[in-house]
Short mmCIF file of C-alpha atoms and ligand atoms in Angstrom, two decimals:
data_model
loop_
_atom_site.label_atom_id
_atom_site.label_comp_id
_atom_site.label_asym_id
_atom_site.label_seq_id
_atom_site.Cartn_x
_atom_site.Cartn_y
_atom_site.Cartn_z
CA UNK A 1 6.65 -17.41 -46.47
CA UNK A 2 3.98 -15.11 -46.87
CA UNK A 3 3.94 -11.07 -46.98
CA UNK A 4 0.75 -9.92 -45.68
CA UNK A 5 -1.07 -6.47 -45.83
CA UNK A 6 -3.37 -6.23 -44.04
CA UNK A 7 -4.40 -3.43 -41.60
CA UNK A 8 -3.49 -4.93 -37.88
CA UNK A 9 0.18 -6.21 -39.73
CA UNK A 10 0.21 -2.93 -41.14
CA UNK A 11 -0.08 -0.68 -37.57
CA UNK A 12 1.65 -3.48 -35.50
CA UNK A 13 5.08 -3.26 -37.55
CA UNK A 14 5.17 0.02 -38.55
CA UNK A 15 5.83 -1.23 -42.05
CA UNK A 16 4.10 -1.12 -45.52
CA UNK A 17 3.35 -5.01 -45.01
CA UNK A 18 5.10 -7.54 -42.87
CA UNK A 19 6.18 -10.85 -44.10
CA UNK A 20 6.07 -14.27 -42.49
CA UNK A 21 7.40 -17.76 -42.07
CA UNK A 22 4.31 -20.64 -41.55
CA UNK A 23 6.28 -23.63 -39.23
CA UNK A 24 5.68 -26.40 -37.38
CA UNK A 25 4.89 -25.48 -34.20
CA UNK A 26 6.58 -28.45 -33.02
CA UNK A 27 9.77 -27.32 -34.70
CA UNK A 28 10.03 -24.32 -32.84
CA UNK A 29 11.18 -23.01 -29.42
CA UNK A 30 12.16 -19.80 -27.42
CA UNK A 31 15.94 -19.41 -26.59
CA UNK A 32 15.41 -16.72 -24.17
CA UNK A 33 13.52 -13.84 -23.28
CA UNK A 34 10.37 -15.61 -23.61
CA UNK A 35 9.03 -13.38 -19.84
CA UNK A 36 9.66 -10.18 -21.83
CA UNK A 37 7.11 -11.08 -24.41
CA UNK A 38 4.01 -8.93 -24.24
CA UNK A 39 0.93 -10.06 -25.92
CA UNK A 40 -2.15 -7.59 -26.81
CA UNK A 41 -5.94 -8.94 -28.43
CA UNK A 42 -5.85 -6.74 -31.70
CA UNK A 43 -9.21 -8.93 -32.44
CA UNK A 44 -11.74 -11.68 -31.41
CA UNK A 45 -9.67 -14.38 -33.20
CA UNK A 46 -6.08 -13.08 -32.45
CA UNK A 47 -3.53 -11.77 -29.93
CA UNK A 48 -0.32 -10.24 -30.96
CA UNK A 49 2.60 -10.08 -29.23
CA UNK A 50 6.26 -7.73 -29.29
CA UNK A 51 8.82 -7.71 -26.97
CA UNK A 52 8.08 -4.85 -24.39
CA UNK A 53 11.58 -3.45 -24.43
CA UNK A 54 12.17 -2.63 -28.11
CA UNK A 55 8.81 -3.23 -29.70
CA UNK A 56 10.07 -6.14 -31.88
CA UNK A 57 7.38 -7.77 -33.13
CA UNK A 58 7.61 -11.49 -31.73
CA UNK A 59 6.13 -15.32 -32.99
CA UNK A 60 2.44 -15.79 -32.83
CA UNK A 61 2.00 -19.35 -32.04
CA UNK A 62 -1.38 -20.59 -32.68
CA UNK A 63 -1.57 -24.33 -31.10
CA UNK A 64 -4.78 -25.34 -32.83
CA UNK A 65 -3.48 -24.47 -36.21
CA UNK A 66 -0.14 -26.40 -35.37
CA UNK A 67 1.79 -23.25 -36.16
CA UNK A 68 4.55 -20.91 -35.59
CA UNK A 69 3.90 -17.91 -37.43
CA UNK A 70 7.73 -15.95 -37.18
CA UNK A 71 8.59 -12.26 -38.91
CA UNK A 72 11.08 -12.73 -41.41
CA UNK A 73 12.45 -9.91 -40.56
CA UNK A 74 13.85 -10.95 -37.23
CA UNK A 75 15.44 -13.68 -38.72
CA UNK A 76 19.38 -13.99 -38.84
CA UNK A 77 20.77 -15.87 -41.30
CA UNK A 78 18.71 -17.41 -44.99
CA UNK A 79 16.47 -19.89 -44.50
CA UNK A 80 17.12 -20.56 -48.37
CA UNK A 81 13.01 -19.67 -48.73
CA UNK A 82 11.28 -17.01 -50.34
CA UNK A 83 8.42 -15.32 -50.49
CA UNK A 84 5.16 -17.26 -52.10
CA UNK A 85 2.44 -14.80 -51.97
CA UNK A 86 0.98 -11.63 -50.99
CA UNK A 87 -2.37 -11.98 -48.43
CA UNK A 88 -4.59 -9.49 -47.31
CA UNK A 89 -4.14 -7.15 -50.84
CA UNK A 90 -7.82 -5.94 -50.19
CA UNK A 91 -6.38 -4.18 -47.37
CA UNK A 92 -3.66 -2.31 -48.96
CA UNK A 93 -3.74 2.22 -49.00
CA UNK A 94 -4.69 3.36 -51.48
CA UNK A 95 -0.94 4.49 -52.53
CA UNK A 96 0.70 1.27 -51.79
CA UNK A 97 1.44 -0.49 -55.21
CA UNK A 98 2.80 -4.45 -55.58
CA UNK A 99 5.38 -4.60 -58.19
CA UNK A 100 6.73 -8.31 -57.98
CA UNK A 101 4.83 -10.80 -59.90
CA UNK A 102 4.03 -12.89 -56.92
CA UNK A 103 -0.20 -14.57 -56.26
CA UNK A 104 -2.49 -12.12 -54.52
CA UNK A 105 -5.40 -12.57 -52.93
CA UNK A 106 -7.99 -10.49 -51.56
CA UNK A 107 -7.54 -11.83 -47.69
CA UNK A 108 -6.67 -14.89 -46.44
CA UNK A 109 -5.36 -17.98 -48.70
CA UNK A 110 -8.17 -20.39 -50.01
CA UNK A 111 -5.58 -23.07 -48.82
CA UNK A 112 -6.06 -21.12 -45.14
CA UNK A 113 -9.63 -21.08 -44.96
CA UNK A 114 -10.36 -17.76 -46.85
CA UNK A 115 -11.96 -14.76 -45.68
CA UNK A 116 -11.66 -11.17 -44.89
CA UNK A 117 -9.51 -9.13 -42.66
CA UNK A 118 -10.73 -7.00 -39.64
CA UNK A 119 -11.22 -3.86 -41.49
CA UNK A 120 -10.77 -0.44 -39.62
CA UNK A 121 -13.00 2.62 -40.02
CA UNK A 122 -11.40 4.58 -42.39
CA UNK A 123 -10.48 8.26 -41.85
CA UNK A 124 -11.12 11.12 -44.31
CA UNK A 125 -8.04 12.85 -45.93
CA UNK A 126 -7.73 16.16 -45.04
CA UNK A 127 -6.46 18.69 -47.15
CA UNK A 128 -2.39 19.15 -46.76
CA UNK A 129 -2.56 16.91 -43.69
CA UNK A 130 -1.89 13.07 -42.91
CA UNK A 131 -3.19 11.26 -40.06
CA UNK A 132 -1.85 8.17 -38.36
CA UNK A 133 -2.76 5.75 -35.00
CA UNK A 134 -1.64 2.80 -33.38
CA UNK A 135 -3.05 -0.64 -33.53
CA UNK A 136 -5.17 0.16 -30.36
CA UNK A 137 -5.69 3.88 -31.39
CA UNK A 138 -4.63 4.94 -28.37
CA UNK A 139 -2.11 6.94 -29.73
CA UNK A 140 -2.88 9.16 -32.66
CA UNK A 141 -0.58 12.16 -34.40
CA UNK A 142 -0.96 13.90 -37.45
CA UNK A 143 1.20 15.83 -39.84
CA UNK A 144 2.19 18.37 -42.63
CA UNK A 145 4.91 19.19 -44.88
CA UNK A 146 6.57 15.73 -44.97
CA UNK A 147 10.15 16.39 -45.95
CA UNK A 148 11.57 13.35 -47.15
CA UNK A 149 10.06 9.31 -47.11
CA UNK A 150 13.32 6.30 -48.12
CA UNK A 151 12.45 2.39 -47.90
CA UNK A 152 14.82 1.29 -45.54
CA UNK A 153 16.83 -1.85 -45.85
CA UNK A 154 19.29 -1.36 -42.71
CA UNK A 155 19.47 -4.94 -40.07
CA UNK A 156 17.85 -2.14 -37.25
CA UNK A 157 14.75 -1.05 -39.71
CA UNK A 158 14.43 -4.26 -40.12
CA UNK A 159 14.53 -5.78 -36.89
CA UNK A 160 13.11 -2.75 -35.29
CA UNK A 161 9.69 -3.24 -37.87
CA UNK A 162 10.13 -7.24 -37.97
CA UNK A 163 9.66 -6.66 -41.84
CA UNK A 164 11.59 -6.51 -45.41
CA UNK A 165 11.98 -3.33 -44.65
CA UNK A 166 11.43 -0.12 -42.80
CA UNK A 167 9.50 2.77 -44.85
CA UNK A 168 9.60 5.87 -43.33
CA UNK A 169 8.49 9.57 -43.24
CA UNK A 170 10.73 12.12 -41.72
CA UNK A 171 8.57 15.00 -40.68
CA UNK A 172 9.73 18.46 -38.93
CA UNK A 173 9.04 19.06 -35.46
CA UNK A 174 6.90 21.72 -35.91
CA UNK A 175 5.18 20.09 -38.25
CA UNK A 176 4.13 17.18 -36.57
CA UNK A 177 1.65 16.78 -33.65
CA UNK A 178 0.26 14.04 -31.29
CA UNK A 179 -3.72 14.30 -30.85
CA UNK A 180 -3.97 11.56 -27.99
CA UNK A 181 -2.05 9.01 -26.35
CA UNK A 182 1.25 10.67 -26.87
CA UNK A 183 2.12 9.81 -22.79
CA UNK A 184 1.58 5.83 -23.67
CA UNK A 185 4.62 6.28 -26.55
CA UNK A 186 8.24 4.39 -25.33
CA UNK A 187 11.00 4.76 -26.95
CA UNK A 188 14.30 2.24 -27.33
CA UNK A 189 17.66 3.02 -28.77
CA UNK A 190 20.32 0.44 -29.36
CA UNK A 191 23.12 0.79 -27.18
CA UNK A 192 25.23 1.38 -30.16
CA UNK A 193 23.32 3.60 -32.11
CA UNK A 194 23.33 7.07 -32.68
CA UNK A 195 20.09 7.84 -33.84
CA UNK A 196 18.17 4.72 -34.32
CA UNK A 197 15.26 4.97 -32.13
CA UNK A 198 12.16 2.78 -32.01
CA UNK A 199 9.00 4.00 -30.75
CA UNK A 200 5.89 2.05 -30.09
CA UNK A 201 2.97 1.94 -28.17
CA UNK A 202 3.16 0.54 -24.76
CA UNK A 203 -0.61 -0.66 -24.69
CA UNK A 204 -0.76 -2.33 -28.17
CA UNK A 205 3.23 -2.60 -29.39
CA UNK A 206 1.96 -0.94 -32.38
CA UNK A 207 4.71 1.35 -33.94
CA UNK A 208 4.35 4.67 -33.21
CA UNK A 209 6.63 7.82 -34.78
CA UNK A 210 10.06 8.54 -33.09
CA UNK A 211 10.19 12.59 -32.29
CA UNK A 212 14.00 12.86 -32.04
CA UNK A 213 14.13 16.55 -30.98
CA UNK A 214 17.76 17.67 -30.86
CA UNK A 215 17.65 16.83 -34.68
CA UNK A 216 14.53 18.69 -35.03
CA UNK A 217 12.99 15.78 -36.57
CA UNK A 218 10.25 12.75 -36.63
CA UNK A 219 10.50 9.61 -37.65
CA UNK A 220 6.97 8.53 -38.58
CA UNK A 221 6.51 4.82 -39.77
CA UNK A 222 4.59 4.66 -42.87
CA UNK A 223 2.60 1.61 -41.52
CA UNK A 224 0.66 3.29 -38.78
CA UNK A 225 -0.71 6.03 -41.50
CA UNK A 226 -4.35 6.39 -41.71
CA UNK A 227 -4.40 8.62 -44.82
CA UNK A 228 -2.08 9.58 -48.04
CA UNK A 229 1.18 10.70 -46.44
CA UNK A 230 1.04 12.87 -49.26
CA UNK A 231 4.81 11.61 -50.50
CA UNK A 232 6.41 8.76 -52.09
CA UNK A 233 9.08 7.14 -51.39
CA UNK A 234 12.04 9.02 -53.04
CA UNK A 235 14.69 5.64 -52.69
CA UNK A 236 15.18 2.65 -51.38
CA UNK A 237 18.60 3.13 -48.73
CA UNK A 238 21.25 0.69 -47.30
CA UNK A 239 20.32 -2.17 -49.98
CA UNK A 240 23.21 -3.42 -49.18
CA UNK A 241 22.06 -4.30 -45.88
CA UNK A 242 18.83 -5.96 -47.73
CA UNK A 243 17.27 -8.97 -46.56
CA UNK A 244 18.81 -12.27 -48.42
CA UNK A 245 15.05 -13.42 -48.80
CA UNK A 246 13.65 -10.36 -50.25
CA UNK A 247 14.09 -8.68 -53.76
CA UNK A 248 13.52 -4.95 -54.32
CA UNK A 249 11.10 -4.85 -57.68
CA UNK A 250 10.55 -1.25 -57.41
CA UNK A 251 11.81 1.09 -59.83
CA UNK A 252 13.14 3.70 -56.65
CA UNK A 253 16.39 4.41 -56.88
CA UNK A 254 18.38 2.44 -54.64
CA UNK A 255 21.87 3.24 -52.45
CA UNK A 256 24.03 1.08 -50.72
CA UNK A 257 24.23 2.75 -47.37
CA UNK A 258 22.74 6.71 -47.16
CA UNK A 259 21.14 8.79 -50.19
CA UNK A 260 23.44 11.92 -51.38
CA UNK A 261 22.49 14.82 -49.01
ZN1 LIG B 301 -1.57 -9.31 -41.48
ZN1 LIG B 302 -1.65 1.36 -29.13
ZN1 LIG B 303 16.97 1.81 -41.37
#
């Protein structure tokens, strides 16, 4: 179980990093759905894949490797593993830090095959604004006057991001702008929720930000930021909905369910 960091994991799941489980590809199989998988080539070597009707992030199964790689954070239930390293580190933001004491390296375990991610050109900051894309840069936004940025631990951040955890940016509407692509943005709500929404691009399944206009507000996933967002995160919420596989090592404050108004 590995969480990775770099730059395609980074836009695809919306999240800070994404973590996964390595298995035997001859261990695993699809119970259903397997027709609304959609796959998209992020690079020479790869394809990714999400399901096209909530932008889940689903396995990559590479068949010469002999592996199933699976997002923990789809997962039900404890697999009883944890987390063994971080990959890809040379690709974090600039104002992403690692606080656990796990092994990092640069890119891709020696054990792996080493090597380098697929780097993307960087933007410039600009001055009071952040900018953000998708994994195919189709869609691009960009914003000002972030109000408010939590870690989220919640089962829908999580399955909604396929990662530990959702880390998010909420963003006024009239602060926040699309500058291409916005038409190629889907959105899916639970049945059952009231506000959850996940949006993602519809060419590459990368995450894209939720504009959730009767609340005057959007969601932007810190994942698909290009520059600083300019904030921190100011706590980590619903811990008590954490992962059983991952440990908060942060020193945000954390709350079981919402943060006090
Ligand atoms: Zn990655
Ligand atoms: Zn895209
Ligand atoms: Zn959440």
């Amino acid at each position: 179980m590995m969480h990775c960091h770099c730059s395609m994991c980074r836009k695809q799941h919306g999240a800070p990093f994404a973590t996964f489980v390595a298995a035997a590809l001859s261990g695993f199989r699809w119970l259903g759905g397997e027709d609304a998988v959609a796959g998209y080539a992020s690079s020479e070597q790869g394809v990714r894949s999400h399901c096209r009707h909530c932008g889940s992030v689903t396995p990559m199964l590479l068949p010469q490797a002999g592996l199933a790689l699976v997002p923990a954070g789809n997962l039900d239930g404890d697999l009883g593993l944890k987390p063994q390293a971080h990959m890809f580190v040379g690709s974090m933001p600039k104002w992403y830090t690692i606080t656990d004491s796990l092994p990092q390296h640069a890119g891709m375990p020696p054990e792996f095959g080493g090597g380098l991610g697929v780097e993307r050109p960087a933007v410039a900051q600009r001055e009071g604004v952040a900018d953000g894309s998708c994994l195919c840069g189709a869609v691009a936004f960009e914003f000002r006057a972030p109000q408010r940025m939590y870690q989220c631990h919640c089962s829908r951040c999580r399955r909604a991001r396929s990662a530990a955890h959702g880390q998010n940016v909420f963003v006024k509407l009239d602060d926040f702008a699309f500058t291409r692509g916005e038409e190629l943005v889907t959105q899916y709500k639970p049945p059952e929720a009231q506000r959850f929404t996940q949006a993602f691009c519809t060419r590459c399944g990368g995450k894209a930000p939720s504009v959730q206009r009767a609340r005057g507000v959007v969601v932007v996933p810190a994942g698909t930021l290009d520059t600083d967002p300019m904030m921190r995160p100011m706590a980590n919420i619903f811990v008590a909905s954490k992962a059983p596989w991952f440990e908060i090592t942060d020193a945000y404050p954390q709350y079981a369910e919402l943060p006090p108004p």
